[in-house]
Every structure is written in C-alpha cells, then in structure tokens.
Short mmCIF file of C-alpha atoms in Angstrom, two decimals:
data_model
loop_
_atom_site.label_atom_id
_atom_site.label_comp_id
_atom_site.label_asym_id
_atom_site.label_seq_id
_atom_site.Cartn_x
_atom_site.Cartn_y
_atom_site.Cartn_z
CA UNK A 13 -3.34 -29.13 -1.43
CA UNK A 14 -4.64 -25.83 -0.21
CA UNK A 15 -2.78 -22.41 -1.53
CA UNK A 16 -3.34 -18.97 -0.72
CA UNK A 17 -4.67 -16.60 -3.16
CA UNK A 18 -2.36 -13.44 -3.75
CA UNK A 19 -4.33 -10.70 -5.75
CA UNK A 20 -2.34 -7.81 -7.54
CA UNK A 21 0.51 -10.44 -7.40
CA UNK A 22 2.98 -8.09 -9.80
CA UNK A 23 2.05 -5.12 -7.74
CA UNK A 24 3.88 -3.50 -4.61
CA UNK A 25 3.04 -5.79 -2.03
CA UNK A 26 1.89 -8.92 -3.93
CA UNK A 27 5.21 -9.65 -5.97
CA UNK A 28 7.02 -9.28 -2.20
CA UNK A 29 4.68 -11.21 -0.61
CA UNK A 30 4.95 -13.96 -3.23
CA UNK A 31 8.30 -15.11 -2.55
CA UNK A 32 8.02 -14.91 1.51
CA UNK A 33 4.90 -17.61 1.39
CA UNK A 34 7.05 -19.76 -1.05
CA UNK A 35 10.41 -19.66 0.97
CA UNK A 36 8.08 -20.61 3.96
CA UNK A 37 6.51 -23.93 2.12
CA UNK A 38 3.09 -22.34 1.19
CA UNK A 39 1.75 -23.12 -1.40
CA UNK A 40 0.81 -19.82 -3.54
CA UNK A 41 -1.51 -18.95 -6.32
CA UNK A 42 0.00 -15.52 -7.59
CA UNK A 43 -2.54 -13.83 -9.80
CA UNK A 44 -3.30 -10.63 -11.38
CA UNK A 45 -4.13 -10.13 -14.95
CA UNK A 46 -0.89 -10.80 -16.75
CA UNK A 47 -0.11 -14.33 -14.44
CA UNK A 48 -0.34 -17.72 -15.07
CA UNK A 49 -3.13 -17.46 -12.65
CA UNK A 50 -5.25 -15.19 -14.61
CA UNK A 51 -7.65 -12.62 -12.37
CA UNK A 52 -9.04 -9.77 -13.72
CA UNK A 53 -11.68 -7.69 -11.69
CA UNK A 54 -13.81 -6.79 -14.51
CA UNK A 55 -13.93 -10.28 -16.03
CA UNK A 56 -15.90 -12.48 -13.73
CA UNK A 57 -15.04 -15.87 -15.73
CA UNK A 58 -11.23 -15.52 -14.24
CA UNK A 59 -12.52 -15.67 -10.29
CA UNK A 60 -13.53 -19.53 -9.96
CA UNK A 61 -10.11 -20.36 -11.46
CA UNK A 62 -8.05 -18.07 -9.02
CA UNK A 63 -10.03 -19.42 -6.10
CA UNK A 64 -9.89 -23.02 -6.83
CA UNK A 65 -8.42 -24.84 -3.89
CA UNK A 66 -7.64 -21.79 -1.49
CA UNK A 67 -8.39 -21.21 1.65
CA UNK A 68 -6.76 -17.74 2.44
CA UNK A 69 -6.64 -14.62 -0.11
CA UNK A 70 -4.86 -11.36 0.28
CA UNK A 71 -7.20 -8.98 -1.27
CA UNK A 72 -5.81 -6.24 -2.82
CA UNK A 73 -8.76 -4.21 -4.70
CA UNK A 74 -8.24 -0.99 -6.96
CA UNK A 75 -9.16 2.68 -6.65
CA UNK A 76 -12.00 2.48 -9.16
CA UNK A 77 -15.22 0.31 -7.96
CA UNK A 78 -15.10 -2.91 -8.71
CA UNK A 79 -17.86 -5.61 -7.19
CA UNK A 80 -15.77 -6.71 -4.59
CA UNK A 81 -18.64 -7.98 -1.92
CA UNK A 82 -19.51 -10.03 -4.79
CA UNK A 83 -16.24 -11.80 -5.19
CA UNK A 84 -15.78 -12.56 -1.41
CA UNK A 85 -19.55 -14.02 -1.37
CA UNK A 86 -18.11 -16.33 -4.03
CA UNK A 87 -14.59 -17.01 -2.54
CA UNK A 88 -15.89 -17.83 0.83
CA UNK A 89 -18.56 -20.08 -1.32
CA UNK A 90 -15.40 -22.08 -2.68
CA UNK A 91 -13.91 -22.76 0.47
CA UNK A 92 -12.02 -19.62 1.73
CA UNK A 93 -12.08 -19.45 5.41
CA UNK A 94 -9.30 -16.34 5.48
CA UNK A 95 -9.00 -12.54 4.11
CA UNK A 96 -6.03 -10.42 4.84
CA UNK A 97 -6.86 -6.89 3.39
CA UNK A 98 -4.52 -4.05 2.63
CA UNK A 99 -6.06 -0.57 3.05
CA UNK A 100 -5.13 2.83 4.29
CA UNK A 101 -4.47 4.75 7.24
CA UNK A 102 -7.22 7.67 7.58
CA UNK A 103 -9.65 5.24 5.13
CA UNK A 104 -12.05 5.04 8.26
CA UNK A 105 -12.19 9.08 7.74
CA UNK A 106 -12.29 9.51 4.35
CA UNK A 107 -13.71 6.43 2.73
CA UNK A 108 -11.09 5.86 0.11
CA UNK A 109 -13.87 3.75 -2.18
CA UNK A 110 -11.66 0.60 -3.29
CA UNK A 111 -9.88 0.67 0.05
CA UNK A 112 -13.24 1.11 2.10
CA UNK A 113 -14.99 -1.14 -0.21
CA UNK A 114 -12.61 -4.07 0.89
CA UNK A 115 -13.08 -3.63 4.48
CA UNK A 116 -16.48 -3.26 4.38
CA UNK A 117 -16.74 -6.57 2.75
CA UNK A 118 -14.10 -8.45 4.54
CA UNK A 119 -16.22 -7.36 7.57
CA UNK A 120 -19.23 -9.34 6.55
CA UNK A 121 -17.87 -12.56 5.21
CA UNK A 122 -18.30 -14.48 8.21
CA UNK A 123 -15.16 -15.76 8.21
CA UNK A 124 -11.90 -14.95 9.64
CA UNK A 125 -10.45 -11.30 8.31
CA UNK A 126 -7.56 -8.90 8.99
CA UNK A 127 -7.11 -5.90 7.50
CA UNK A 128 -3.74 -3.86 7.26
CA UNK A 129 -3.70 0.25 7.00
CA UNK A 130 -0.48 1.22 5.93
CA UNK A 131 1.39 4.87 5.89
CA UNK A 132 2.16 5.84 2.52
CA UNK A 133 5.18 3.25 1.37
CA UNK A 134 8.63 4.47 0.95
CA UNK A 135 9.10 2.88 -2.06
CA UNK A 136 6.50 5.59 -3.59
CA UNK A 137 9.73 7.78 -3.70
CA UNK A 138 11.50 5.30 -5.54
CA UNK A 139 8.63 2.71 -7.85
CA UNK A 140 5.96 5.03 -9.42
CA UNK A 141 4.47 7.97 -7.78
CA UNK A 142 7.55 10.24 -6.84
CA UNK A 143 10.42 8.95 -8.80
CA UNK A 144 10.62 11.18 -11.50
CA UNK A 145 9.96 14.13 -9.99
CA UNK A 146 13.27 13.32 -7.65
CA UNK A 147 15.25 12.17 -11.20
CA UNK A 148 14.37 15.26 -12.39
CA UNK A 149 15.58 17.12 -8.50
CA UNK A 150 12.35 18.90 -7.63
CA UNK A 151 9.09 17.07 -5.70
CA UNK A 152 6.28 19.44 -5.75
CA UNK A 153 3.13 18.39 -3.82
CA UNK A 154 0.01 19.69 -2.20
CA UNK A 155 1.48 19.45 1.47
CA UNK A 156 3.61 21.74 3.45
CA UNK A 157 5.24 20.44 6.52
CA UNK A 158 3.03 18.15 7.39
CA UNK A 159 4.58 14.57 8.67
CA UNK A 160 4.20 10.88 7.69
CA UNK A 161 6.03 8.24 9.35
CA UNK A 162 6.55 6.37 6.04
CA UNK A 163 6.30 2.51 6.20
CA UNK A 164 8.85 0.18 4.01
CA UNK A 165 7.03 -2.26 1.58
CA UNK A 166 9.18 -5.06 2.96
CA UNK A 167 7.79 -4.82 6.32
CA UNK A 168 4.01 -4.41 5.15
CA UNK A 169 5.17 -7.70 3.13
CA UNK A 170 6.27 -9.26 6.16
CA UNK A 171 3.44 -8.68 7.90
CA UNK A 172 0.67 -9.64 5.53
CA UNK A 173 2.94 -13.38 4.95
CA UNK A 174 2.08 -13.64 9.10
CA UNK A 175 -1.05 -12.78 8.94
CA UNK A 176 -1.90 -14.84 6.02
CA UNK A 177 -0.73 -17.85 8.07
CA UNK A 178 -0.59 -17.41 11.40
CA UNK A 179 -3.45 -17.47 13.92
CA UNK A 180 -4.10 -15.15 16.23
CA UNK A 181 -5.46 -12.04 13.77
CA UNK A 182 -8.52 -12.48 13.31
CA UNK A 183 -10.84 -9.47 13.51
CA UNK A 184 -7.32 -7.69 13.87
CA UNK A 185 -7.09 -3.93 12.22
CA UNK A 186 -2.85 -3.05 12.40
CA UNK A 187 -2.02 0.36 11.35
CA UNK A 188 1.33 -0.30 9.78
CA UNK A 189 4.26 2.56 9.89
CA UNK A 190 7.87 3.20 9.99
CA UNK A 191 9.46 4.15 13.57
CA UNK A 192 9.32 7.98 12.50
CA UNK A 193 7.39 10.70 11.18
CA UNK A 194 9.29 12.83 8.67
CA UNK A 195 7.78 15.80 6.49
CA UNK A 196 8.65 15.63 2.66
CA UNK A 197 11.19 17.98 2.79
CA UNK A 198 13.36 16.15 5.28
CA UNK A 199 12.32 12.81 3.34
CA UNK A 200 13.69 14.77 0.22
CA UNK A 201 17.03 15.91 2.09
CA UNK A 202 17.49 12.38 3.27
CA UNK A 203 17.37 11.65 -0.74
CA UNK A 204 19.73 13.84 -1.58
CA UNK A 205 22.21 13.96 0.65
CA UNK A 206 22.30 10.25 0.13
CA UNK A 207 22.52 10.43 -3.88
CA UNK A 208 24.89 13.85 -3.59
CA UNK A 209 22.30 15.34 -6.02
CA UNK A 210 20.60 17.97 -5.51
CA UNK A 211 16.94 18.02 -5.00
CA UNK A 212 14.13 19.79 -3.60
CA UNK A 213 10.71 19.67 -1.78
CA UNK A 214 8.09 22.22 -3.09
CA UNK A 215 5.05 23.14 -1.02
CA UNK A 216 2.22 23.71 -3.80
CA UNK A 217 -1.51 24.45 -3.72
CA UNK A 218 -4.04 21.84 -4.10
CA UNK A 219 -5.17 23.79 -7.22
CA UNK A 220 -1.22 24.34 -8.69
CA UNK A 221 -0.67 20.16 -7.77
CA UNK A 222 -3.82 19.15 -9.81
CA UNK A 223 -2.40 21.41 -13.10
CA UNK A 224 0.85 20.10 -12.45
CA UNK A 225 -0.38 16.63 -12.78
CA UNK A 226 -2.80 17.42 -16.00
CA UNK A 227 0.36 18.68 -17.47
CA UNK A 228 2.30 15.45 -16.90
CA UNK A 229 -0.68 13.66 -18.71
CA UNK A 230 -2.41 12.21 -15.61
CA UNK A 231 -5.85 12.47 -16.53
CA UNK A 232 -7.84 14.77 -14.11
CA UNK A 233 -9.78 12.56 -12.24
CA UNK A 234 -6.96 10.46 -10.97
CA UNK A 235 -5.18 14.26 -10.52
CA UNK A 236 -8.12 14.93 -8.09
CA UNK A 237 -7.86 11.70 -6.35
CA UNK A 238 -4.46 11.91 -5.76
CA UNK A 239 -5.20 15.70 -3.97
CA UNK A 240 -7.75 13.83 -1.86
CA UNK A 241 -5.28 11.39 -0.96
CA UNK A 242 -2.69 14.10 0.37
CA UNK A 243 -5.84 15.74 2.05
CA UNK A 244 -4.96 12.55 4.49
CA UNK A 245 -2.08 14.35 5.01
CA UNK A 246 -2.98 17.91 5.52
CA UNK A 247 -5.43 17.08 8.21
CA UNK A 248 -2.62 14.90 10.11
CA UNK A 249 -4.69 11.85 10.66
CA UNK A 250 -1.43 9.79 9.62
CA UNK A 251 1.28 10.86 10.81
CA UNK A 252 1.19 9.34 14.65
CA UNK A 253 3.85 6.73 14.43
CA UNK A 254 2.18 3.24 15.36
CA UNK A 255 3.08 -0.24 16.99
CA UNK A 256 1.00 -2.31 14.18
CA UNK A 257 4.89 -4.05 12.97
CA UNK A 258 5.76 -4.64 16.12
CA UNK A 259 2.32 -6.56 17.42
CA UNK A 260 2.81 -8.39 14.44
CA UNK A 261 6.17 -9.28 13.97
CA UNK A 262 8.06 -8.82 17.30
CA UNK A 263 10.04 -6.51 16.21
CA UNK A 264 11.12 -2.85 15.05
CA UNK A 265 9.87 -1.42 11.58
CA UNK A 266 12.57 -0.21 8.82
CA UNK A 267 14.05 2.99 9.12
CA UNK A 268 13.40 5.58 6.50
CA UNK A 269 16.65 5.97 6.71
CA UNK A 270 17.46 2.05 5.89
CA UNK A 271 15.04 2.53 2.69
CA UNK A 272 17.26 5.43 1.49
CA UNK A 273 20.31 3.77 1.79
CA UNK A 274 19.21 0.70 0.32
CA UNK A 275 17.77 2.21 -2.41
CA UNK A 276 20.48 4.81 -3.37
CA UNK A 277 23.13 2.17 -3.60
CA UNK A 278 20.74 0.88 -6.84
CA UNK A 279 21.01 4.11 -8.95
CA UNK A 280 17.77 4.19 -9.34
CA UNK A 281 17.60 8.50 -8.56
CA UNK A 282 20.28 8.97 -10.99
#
C-alpha cells in the first residue's frame, strides 16, 4: 500500500492535516523528528525510511537552508509522483529562503506539484508567535495599520488534504486567505472584546521590534528575520483578500471572527 508522506507532522499544518487523510482512508506516514516515522533534515539516513512506499509528500521545509532539491531528487527516485508545498504569500517578492527553496525545487521535479501561499495563520495569535504578548495585554510589532486578511489553519489543512489527493492541481499556485483583511489593531480588539480583557496593539519601529525581541531571548538573527517577514506586510503585497479556498474547496474561508470565538471559548488568552 501506498501512503502519503506528511513532513513537520507535529507542526501547524502537519498534525491537522494528519487526521483529515486518516478519517478519509489514506494511508499516512506522519513524520518529523520526534515520530515514529523518524525525518530529520540534517540527518540524511532518516529520508529513505520516510519515503518508503509513498507516492505523494507534503513538504514542509524550515527557515534555515536545508538541501531540499536534494531530497526531492531522491523522493521522486523512490517512487513519488506528487508534492504539495506550503509557502508564503509575497515569497515570489522577497525570496523567503526555506519557503523559496521549496518551490524552486518542487518546480523541477518533473512530476506533479502544487504549492500553497498562505496569509499569516490566525492561530499565530493564539500557538506561538503572538500569544504571550496578548496574555500579557499588549502586541507590539513593526507594522502600523497595515492589513492582512488572516487565513485559519483549518482551512489551509483542508486544502492541502485535497490537494494531496485529488487531481486536478497540478502546476496549481493557490494563495490561501481568510474572507477579510483586518489590521492588527482591529485583530487585537476582536481579541479582546471577545476575552473581556483588555489588550492592546502597539505600532513599533523595525529597530524598537528587533530590541524587543533580543530582550525576550530570541536570538538576533531570527529577531531580524522576523522584521523581514513583517516587511511583507509594510509593503502590502498580502493583504488583497484571495479566492485560493474557494477554487479549492467550493466553498467560503473561516472568518477571523469564527477563529476568535473558537479560540476564546478555550482560555487559552487568559
């Protein structure tokens, strides 16, 4: 039996993605460093195992380089005949080099491909990168009122189980977002209001953001990267809402407002 190979399978997307392919019948090879399915980027020795017997992979590839034309030379050597690859909107104008690196590679596999750039995720305000600023009430970032139309993880996850086993996508770029564009303060009201906390946005300089993140004990590099990520932002080459759900699935994407709700009703902003 065939499965399909889910990198970063405890990450964001892969540990929602997971569960769709399984409900469906699929069979699923869920792998990142700490599964059963052992894959580790920087340990060559774990890729033959992880690709074993698949035929589709959802490539997921970090920010730091990692030789990622060489594994899908060696995937599609073993019998894959599908990549679905999640990247960024604005990647095609900023070369975000993990991101970039994955469609650039996907590209020339000679086999079938897909790649998905997706808005920032809502679940940034709640899973990592802006939680405890809102725990703590205040969100300071390197924006002002610039708008994103935010894009919920559970329909990026939805779409990427299609892709991965539909036909129809191939050669397919969908620019995934939600049905609105908000600016952080609103996002941050919306957050609020719904929590009965109270919390704010704060516009900062790129300069004040990067300190701000030193301070925190996020080392400098990754402080700059982050910056160059909200650059994205600044110039407003995100925040059009698109029609990539939709093409996809048929349907609407989640509200922002949906996410909130959802997501205040687990306690998780205190």
């Amino acid at each position: 039996m065939t499965s399909i190979l889910v990198l970063a399978a405890s990450g964001k997307t892969g540990r929602r993605i997971v569960p769709r392919l399984q409900a469906a019948g699929h069979s699923v090879k869920a792998a990142s460093r700490s599964s059963e399915v052992r894959f580790d980027w920087t340990d060559r020795s774990t890729w033959s195992g992880a690709l074993s017997g698949t035929t589709a992979v959802y490539l997921v590839v970090p920010d730091e380089p990692v030789a990622v034309d060489d594994f899908v030379q060696q995937a599609v050597a073993a019998g894959v005949t599908r990549f679905v690859a999640l990247s960024g909107r604005g990647v095609d104008i900023y070369k975000v080099p993990g991101m970039h690196a994955a469609e650039e590679a996907v590209r020339a596999s000679g086999v079938e491909w897909t790649i998905l750039r997706a808005n920032n995720f809502a679940q940034n305000f709640d899973e990592d990168l802006w939680l405890a600023p809102l725990q703590e009430g205040e969100l300071a970032l390197p924006i002002k009122d610039e708008r994103d139309p935010f894009v919920d993880l559970e329909d990026v996850a939805d779409v990427a189980a299609a892709v991965l086993t539909e036909d129809g996508h191939a050669g397919r770029v969908y620019e995934l977002s939600g049905p609105r564009a908000l600016d952080f303060g609103e996002a941050v009201d919306l957050v609020a209001k719904a929590t009965g906390r109270t919390i704010r946005f704060v516009s900062q300089s790129s300069e004040e953001y990067v300190a701000g993140q030193v301070a925190r004990g996020v080392p400098a590099e990754a402080a700059q990267f982050l910056d160059m990520i909200m650059g994205v932002l600044r110039d407003g080459h995100i925040a059009a809402v698109t029609d990539g759900v939709r093409q996809v699935l048929g349907r609407e994407p989640r509200s922002f407002e949906s996410y909130v709700e959802r997501t205040a009703a687990t306690g998780v902003w205190g």
